[in-house]
Short mmCIF file of C-alpha atoms in Angstrom, two decimals:
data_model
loop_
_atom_site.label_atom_id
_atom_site.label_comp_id
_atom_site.label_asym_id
_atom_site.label_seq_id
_atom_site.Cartn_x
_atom_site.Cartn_y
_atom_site.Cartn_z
CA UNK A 264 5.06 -44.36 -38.30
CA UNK A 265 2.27 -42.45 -36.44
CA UNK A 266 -0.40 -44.16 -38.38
CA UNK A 267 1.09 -47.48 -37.02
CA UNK A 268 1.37 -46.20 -33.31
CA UNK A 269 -2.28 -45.28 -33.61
CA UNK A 270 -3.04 -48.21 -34.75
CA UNK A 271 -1.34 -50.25 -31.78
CA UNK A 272 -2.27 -47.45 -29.77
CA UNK A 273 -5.90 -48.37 -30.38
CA UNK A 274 -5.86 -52.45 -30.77
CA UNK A 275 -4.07 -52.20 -26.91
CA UNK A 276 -6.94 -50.15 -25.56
CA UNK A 277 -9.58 -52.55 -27.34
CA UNK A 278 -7.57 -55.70 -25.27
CA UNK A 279 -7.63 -53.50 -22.52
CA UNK A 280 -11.39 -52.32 -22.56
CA UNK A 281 -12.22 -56.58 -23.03
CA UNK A 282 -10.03 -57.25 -19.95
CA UNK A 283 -11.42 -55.38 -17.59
CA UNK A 284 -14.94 -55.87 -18.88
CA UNK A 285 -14.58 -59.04 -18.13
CA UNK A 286 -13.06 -58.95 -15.07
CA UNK A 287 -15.38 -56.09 -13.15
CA UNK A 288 -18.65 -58.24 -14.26
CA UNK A 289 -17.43 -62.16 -14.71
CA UNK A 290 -14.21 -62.44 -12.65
CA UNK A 291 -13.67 -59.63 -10.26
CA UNK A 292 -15.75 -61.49 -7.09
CA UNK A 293 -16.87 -58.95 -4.46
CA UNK A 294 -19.11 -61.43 -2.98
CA UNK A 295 -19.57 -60.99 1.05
CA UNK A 296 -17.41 -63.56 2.76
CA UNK A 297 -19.78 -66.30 4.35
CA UNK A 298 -18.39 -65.53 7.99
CA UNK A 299 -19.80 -62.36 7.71
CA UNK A 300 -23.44 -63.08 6.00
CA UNK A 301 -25.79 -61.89 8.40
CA UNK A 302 -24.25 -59.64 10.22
CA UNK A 303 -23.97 -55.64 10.77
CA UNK A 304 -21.78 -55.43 7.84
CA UNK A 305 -23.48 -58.12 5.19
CA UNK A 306 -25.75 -55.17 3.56
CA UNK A 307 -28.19 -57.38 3.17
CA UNK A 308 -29.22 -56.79 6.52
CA UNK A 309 -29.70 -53.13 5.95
CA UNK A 310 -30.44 -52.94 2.24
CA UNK A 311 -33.86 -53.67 0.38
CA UNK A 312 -33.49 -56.40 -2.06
CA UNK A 313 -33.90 -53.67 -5.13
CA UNK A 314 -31.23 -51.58 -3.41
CA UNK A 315 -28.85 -54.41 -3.56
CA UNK A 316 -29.17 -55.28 -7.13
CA UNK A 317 -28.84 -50.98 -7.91
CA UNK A 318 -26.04 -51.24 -6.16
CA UNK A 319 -24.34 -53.88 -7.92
CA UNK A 320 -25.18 -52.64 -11.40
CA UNK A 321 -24.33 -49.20 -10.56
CA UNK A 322 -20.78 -50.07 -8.82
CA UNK A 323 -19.74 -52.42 -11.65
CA UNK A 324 -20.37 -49.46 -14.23
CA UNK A 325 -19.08 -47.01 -12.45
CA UNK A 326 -15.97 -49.66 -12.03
CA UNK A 327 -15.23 -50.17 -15.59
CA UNK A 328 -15.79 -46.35 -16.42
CA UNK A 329 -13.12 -45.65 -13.74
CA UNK A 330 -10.63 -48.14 -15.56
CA UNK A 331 -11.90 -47.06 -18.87
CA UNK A 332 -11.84 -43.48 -18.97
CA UNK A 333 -8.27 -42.96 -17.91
CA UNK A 334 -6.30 -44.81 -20.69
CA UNK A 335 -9.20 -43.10 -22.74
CA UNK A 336 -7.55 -39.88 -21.92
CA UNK A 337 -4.05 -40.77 -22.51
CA UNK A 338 -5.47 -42.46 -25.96
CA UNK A 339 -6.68 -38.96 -26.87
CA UNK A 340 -3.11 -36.98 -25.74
CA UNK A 341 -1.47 -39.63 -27.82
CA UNK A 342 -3.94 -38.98 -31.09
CA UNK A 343 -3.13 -35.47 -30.29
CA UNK A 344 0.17 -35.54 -31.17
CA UNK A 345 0.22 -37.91 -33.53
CA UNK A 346 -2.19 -36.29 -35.25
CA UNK A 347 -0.44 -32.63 -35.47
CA UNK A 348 -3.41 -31.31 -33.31
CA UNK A 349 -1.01 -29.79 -30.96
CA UNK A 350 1.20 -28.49 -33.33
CA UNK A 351 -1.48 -26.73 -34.78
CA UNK A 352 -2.52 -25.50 -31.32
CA UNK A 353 0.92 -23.71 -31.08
CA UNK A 354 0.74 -22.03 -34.51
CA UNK A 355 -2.68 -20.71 -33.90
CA UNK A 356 -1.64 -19.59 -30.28
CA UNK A 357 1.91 -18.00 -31.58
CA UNK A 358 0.15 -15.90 -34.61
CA UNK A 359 -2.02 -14.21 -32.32
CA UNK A 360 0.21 -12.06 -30.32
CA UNK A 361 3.79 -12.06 -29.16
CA UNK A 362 3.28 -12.08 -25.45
CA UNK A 363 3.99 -15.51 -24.29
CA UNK A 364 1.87 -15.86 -21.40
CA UNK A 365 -0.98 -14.67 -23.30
CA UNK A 366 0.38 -17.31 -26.38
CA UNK A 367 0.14 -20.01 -23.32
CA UNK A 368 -3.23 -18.88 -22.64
CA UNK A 369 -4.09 -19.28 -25.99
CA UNK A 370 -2.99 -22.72 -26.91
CA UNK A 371 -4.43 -23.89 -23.28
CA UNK A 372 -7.80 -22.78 -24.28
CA UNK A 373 -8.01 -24.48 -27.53
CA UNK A 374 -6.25 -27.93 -26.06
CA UNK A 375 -8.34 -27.22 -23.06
CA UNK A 376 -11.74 -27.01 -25.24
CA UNK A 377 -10.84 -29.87 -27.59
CA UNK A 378 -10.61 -32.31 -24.18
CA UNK A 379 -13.86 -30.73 -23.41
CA UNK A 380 -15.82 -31.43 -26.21
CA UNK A 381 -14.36 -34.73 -26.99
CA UNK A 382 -14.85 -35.89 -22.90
CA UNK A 383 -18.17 -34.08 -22.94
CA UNK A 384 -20.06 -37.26 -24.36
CA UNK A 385 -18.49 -39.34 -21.29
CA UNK A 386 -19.28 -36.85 -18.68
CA UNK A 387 -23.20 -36.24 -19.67
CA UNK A 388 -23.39 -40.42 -19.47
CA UNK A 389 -22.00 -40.51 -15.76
CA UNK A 390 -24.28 -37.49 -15.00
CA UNK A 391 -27.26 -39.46 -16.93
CA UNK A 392 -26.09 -42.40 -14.96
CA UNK A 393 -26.14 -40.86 -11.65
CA UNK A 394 -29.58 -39.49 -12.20
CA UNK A 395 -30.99 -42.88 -13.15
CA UNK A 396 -29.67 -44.39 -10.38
CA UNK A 397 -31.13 -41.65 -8.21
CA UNK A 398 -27.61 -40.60 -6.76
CA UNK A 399 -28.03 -37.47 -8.28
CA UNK A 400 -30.71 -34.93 -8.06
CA UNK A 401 -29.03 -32.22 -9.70
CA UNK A 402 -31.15 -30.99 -13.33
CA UNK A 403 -29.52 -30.29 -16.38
CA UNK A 404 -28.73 -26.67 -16.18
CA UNK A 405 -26.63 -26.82 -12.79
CA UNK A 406 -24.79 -29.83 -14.05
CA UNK A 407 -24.01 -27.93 -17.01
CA UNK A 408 -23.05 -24.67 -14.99
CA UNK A 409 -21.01 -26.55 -12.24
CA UNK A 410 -19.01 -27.62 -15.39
CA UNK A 411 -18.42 -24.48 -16.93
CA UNK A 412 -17.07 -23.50 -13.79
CA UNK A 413 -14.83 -26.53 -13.74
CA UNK A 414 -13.60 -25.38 -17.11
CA UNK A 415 -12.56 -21.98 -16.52
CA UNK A 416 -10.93 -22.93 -12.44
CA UNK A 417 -9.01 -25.60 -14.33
CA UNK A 418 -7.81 -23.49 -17.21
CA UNK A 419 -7.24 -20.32 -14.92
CA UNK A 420 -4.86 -22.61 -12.42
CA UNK A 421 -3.37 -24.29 -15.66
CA UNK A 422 -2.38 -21.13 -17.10
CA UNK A 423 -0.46 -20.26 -14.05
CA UNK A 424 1.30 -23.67 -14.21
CA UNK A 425 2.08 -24.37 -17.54
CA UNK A 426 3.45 -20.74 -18.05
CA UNK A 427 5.97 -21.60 -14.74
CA UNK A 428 6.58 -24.95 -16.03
CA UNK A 429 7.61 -23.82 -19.41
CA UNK A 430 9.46 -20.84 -18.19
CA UNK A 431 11.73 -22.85 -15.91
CA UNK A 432 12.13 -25.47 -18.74
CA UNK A 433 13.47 -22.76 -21.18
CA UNK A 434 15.59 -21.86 -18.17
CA UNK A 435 17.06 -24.88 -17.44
CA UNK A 436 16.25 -27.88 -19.55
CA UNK A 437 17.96 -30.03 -16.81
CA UNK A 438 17.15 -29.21 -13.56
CA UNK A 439 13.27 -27.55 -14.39
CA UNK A 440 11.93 -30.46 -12.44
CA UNK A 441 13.75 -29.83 -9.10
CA UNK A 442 12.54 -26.15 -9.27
CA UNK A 443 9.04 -26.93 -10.52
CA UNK A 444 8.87 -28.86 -7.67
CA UNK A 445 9.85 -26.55 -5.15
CA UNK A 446 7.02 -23.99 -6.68
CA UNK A 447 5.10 -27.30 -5.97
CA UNK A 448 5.26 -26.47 -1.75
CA UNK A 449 3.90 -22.87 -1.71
CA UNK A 450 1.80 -23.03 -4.64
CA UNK A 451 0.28 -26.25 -3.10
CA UNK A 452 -0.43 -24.68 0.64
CA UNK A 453 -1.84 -21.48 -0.85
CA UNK A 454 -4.56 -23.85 -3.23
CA UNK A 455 -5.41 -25.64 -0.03
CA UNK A 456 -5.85 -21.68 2.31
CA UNK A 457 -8.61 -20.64 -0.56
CA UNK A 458 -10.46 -23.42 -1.68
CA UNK A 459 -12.78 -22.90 1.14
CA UNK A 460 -13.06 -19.00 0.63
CA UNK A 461 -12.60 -18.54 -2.81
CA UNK A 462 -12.98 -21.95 -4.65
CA UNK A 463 -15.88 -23.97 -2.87
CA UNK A 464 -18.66 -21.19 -3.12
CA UNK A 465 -18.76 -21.02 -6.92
CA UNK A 466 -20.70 -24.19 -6.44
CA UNK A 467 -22.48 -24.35 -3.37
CA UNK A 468 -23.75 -21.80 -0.85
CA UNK A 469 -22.17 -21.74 2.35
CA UNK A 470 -23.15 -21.12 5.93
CA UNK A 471 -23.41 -21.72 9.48
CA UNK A 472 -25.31 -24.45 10.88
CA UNK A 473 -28.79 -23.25 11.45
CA UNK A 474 -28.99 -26.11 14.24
CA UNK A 475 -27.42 -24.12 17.46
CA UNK A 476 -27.79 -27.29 19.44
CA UNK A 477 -25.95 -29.73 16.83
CA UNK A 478 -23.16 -27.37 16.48
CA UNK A 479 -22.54 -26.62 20.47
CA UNK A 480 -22.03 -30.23 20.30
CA UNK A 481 -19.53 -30.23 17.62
CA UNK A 482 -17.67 -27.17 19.11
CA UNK A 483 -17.55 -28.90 22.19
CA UNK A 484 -16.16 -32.44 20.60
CA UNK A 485 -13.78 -30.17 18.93
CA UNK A 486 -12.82 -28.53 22.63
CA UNK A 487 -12.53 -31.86 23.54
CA UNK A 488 -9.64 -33.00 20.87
CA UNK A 489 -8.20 -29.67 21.49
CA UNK A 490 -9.04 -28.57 17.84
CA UNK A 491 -9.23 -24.61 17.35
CA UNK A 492 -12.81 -23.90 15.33
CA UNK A 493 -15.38 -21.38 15.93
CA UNK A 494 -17.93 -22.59 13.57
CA UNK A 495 -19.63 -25.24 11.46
CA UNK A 496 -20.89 -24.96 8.08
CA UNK A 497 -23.65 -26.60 6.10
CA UNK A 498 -23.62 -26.53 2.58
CA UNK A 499 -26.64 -26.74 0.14
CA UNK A 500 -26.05 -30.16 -1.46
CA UNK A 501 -29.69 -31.85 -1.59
CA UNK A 502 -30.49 -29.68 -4.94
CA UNK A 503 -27.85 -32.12 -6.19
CA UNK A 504 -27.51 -35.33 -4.64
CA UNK A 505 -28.85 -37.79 -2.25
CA UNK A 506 -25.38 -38.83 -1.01
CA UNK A 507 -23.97 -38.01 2.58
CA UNK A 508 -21.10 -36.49 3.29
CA UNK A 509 -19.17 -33.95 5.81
CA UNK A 510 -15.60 -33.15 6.27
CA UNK A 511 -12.54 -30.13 7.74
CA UNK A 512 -10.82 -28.24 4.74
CA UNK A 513 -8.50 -25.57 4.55
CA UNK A 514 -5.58 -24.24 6.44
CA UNK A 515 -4.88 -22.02 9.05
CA UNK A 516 -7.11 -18.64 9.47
CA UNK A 517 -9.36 -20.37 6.47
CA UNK A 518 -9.87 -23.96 8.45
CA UNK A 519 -13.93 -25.28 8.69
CA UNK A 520 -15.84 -28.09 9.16
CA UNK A 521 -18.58 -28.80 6.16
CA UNK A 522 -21.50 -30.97 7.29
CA UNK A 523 -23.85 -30.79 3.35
CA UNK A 524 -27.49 -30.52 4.63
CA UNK A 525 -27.97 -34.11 3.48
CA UNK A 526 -26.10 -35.60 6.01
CA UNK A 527 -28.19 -33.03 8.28
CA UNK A 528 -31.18 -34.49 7.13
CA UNK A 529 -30.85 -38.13 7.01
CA UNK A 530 -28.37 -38.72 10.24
CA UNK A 531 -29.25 -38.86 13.79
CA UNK A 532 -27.01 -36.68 15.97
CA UNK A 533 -25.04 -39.46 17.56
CA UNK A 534 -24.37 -40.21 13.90
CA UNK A 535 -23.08 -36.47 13.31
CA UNK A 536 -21.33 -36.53 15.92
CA UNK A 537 -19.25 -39.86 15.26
CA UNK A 538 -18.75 -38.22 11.59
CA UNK A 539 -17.19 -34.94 13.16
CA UNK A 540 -15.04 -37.08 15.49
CA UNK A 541 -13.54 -38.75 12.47
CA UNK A 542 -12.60 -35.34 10.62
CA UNK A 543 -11.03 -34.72 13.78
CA UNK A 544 -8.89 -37.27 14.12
CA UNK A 545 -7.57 -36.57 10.67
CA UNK A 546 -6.64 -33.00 12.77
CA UNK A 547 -5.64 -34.52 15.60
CA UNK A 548 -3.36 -36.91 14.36
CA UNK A 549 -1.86 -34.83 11.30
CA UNK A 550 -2.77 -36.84 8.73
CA UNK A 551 -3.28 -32.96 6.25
CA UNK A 552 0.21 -32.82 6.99
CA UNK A 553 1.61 -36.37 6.71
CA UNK A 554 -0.64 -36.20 3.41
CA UNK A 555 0.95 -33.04 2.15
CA UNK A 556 4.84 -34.75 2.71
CA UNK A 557 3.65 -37.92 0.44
CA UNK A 558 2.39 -36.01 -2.36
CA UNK A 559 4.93 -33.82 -1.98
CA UNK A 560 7.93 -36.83 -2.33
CA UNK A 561 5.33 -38.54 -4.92
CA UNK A 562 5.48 -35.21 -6.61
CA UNK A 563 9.18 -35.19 -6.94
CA UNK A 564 9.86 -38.39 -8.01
CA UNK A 565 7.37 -37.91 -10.75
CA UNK A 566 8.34 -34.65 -11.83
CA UNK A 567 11.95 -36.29 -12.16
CA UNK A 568 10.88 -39.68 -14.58
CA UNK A 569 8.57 -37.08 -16.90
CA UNK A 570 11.68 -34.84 -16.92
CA UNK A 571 13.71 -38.02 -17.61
CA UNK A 572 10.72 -39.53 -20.12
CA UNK A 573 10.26 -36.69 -22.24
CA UNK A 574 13.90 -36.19 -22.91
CA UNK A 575 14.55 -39.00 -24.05
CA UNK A 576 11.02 -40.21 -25.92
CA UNK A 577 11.57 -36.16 -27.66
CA UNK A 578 15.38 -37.16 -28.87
CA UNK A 579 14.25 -40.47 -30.08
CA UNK A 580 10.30 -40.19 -31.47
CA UNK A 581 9.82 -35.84 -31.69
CA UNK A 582 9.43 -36.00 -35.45
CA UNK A 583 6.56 -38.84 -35.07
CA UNK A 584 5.05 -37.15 -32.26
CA UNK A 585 5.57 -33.88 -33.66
CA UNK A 586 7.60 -32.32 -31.20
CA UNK A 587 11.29 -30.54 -31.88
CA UNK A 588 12.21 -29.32 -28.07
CA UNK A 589 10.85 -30.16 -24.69
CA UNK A 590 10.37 -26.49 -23.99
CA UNK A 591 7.84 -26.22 -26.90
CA UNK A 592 4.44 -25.63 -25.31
CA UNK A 593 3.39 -28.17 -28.08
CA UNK A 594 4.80 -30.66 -26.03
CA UNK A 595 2.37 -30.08 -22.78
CA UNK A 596 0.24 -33.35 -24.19
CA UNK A 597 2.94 -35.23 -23.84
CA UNK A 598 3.91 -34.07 -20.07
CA UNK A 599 0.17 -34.51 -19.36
CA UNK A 600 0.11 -38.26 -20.85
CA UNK A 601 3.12 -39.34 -18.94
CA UNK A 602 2.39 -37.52 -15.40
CA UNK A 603 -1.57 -39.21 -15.87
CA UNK A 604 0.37 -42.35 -16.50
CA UNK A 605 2.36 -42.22 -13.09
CA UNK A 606 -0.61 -40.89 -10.54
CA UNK A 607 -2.13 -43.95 -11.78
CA UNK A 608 -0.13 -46.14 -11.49
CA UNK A 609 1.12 -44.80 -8.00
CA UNK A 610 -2.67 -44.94 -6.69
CA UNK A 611 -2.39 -48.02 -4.81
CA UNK A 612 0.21 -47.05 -2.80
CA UNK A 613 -1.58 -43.27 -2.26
CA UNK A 614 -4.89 -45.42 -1.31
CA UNK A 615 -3.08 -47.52 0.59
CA UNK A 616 -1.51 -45.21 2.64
CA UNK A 617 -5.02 -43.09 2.49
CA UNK A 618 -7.03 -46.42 4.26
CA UNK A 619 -4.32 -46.61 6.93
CA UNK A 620 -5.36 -42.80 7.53
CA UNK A 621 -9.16 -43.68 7.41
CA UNK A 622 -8.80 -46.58 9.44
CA UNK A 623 -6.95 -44.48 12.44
CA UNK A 624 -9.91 -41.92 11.80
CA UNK A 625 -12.28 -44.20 12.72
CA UNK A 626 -10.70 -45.50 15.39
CA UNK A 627 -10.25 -42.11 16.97
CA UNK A 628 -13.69 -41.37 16.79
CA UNK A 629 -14.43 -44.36 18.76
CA UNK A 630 -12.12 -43.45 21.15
CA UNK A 631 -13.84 -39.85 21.69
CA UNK A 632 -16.99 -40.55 21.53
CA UNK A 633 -17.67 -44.33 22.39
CA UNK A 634 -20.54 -44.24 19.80
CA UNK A 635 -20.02 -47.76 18.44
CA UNK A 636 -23.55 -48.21 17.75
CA UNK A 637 -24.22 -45.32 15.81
CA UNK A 638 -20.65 -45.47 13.77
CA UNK A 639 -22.51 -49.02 12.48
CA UNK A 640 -25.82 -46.71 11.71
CA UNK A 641 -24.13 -43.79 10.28
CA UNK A 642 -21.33 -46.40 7.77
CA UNK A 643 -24.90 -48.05 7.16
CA UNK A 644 -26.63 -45.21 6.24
CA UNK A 645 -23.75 -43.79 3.88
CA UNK A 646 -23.42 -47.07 2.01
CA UNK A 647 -27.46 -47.09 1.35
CA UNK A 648 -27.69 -43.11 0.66
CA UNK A 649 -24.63 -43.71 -2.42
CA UNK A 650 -25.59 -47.27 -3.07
CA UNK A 651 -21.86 -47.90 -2.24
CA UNK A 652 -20.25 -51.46 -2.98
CA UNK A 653 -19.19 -52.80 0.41
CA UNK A 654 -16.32 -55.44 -0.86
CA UNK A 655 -15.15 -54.18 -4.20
CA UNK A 656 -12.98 -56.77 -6.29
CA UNK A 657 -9.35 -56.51 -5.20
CA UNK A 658 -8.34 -53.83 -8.63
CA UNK A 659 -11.14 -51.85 -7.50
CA UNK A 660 -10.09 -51.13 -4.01
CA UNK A 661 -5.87 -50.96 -5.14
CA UNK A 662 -6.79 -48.63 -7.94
CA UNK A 663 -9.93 -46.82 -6.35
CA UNK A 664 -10.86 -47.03 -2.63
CA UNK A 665 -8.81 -44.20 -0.82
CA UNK A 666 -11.23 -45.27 1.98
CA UNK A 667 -11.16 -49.01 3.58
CA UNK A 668 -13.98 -50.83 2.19
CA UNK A 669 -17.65 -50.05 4.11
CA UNK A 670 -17.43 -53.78 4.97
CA UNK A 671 -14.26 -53.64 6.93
CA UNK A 672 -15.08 -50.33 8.56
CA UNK A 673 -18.88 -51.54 9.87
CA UNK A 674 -16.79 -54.72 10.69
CA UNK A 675 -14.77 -53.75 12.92
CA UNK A 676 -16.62 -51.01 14.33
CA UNK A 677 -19.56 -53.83 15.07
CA UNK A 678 -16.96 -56.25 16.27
CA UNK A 679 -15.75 -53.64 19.23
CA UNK A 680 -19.31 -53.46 20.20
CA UNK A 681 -20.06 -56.56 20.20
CA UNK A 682 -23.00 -56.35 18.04
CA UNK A 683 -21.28 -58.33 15.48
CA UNK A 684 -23.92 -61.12 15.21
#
C-alpha cells in the first residue's frame, strides 16, 4: 500500500510540475493591457530593453519554483512517512534519554536536518539564481551563515511548539486544538515584541539613520499621523542585495521604522518620504492589528480541520503511514503536511485581504504627503531595483502577490496626478 501511494504520490506531482510549466511560460499571459502601453506604469517606459527580458525570465522562474517547491515539500513529508523515516526518528530520539522535551528536541533535529539537506539543493539554485540575475550581492559564506542561523531560530521556536503541541494532545486528544490555539495569541504577540531586538540582528546590523536631516523629516511625518517613534533605523543590506525596501516592525516599547541603506542610496527623499508615509498608514489605520485577528481566526479554523484530518486519516491509514496515535511525535510530518496544505490553499484570500491593506497604504500616503510624482518614481524604481513583474498571470497574483500588482499601484497613483499619459 505505501509503495502504491508513492507511486500516485509522485505521477500527481509530475502532472502537476507539467501544468504549471506550461501555464507560467505558454498560457499564464501577463502581457501589459494596450490602454496602458506607454504610460507611467507600462515598464517599458522606465526599463532598458535587457531589463525587461531579465525580468521576464527571472519572474517566470521564480513563478514556477514558487508553485513547485511547495507540493515538493509535502511530497517529501509524505515519503517520510511512508517510508518509516519518521518512525525511525522517534526510536532514535526515545533511546537517547527519557526526558521528553529533550526526546522532542531530538527527533526535531534529525527531521529538521533531513529537510535541510534534502531542500539544500533547491535553496543554493534560488541563491545561484538571484546572483545571476544580479538581485543578490550576497557571497557564498553569508548566504551560507544567514542559513545556519535560519536553522537553529527555526528549530529553537519549533522545539517550544511541538513540545506544547504534543503535550496538550496527550492531554486532551479532543480539544488540543482549541487550547493550542489560545497559546497561539500570547505566543504570537511576544514573537512579534522581539523580532526587532532579539531576532533581526543575527542577520543584519542595526542602527540609527546617519542622515539627521532625512530622519527629522520622518519624525516629523510621523508627528504628523500622530505615530509615537523616536528613531529610524538603517540596516546594512547592500552587502546582500540590490533590492529596496523599508518598513515599521514590532510592538509596543520594541516598535521601529527600518529604511535598508539601499533604499537610502538609490531613492530621492521625496521618495523616502512617500515610503515612510505608507508604513504609516499601516499604523495609522491598524492594519498590525486587523492582520493579527485574521491569522488569528485563520489559525483556528486550521488548527480545527488538522485536528479533525489527522484523526481520522490516523484511524483509517496509521499502519500505511506508520503512525499508531496522534500524540506520537512521529506523527509531526503529518500535522506539518496538512497545516502546509491549508496556508496554501488559504493564500488567496490572506493576499487578498493583504492588497486591500496595501492599497489603503498607498492611498494614505498620498493623502499625507501629496507626493504623487515621486510615489510613480519610487514604485518605478522598486520594480527596476528587483526586476519585479508588473502584471503577473492571474495564479501568480491569487497564490503570491500579498501586494497589488506594481502596475495597478503606479496606475493609479499616475492617474491621481494626472501624469497618466
Amino acid at each position: 500500500m505505501a509503495k502504491k501511494w508513492g507511486i500516485v504520490a509522485l505521477l500527481l506531482f509530475g502532472l502537476y510540475v507539467i501544468f504549471m510549466y506550461m501555464y507560467i511560460f505558454h498560457i499564464g499571459g501577463g502581457s501589459i493591457p494596450q490602454a496602458l502601453k506607454g504610460t507611467a506604469a507600462d515598464p517599458a517606459m522606465f526599463m532598458s530593453e535587457r531589463e525587461l527580458n531579465l525580468s521576464g525570465e527571472y519572474s517566470q522562474i521564480r513563478n514556477f519554483l514558487f508553485f513547485v517547491v511547495t507540493p515538493l515539500e509535502w511530497l517529501v513529508y509524505l515519503f517520510v512517512l511512508l517510508m518509516g523515516l519518521s518512525r525511525w526518528f522517534e526510536k532514535v530520539a526515545t533511546s537517547q534519554t527519557k526526558w521528553t522535551l529533550l526526546q522532542n528536541a531530538a527527533y526535531l533535529f534529525l527531521l529538521s536536518l533531513f529537510l535541510y539537506l534534502v531542500l539544500f539543493p533547491i535553496d543554493y539554485y534560488r541563491y545561484a539564481l538571484s546572483k545571476k540575475y544580479g538581485i543578490s550581492t550576497q557571497d557564498f559564506s553569508s548566504w551560507m551563515r544567514d542559513g545556519v542561523i535560519d536553522f537553529w531560530v527555526n528549530f529553537g521556536m519549533m522545539v517550544i511548539i511541538v513540545s506544547v503541541l504534543y503535550w496538550l494532545i496527550k492531554k486532551s486528544t479532543k480539544r488540543w486544538w482549541l487550547y493550542a490555539w489560545l497559546l497561539t495569541i500570547p505566543f504570537s504577540i511576544f514573537v512579534m515584541f522581539i523580532q526587532p531586538v532579539v531576532i533581526d540582528p543575527l542577520y543584519n546590523d542595526f542602527y540609527p539613520l546617519k542622515n539627521k536631516e532625512l530622519e527629522e523629516k520622518i519624525l516629523t511625518l510621523a508627528e504628523q499621523a500622530n505615530i509615537p517613534s523616536e528613531h529610524v533605523y538603517e540596516v546594512n543590506m547592500a552587502e546582500k542585495t540590490n533590492a529596496l525596501n523599508a518598513y515599521v516592525t514590532g510592538v509596543g516599547s520594541n516598535s521601529r521604522i527600518v529604511l535598508w541603506d539601499t533604499t537610502l542610496n538609490r531613492l530621492t527623499d521625496n521618495e523616502i518620504l512617500f515610503i515612510m508615509a505608507h508604513e504609516m498608514g499601516h499604523y495609522v489605520e491598524k492594519h498590525i492589528y486587523f492582520g493579527m485577528a485574521g491569522y488569528l481566526l485563520m489559525t483556528l479554523v486550521g488548527l480545527w480541520i488538522t485536528a479533525k484530518l489527522m484523526t481520522w486519516m490516523i484511524a483509517r491509514y496509521g499502519r500505511v503511514l506508520n503512525i499508531k496515535k496522534i500524540n506520537d511525535i512521529r506523527s509531526l510530518p503529518l500535522f506539518l503536511l496538512i497545516t502546509s496544505v491549508l496556508l496554501f490553499a488559504s493564500s488567496p484570500i490572506s493576499n487578498y485581504y493583504s492588497r486591500y491593506q496595501e492599497t489603503r497604504a498607498d492611498e494614505y500616503a498620498i493623502a499625507l504627503t501629496g507626493q504623487n510624482e515621486a510615489a510613480v518614481t519610487a514604485f518605478q524604481k522598486l520594480t527596476k531595483a528587483g526586476l519585479s513583474e508588473v502584471n503577473p498571470p492571474l495564479l501568480v497574483k491569487l497564490f503570491r502577490y500579498s501586494h497589488p500588482t506594481m502596475l495597478e499601484r503606479i496606475d493609479k497613483v499616475a492617474e491621481k496626478e494626472g501624469q497618466k499619459k
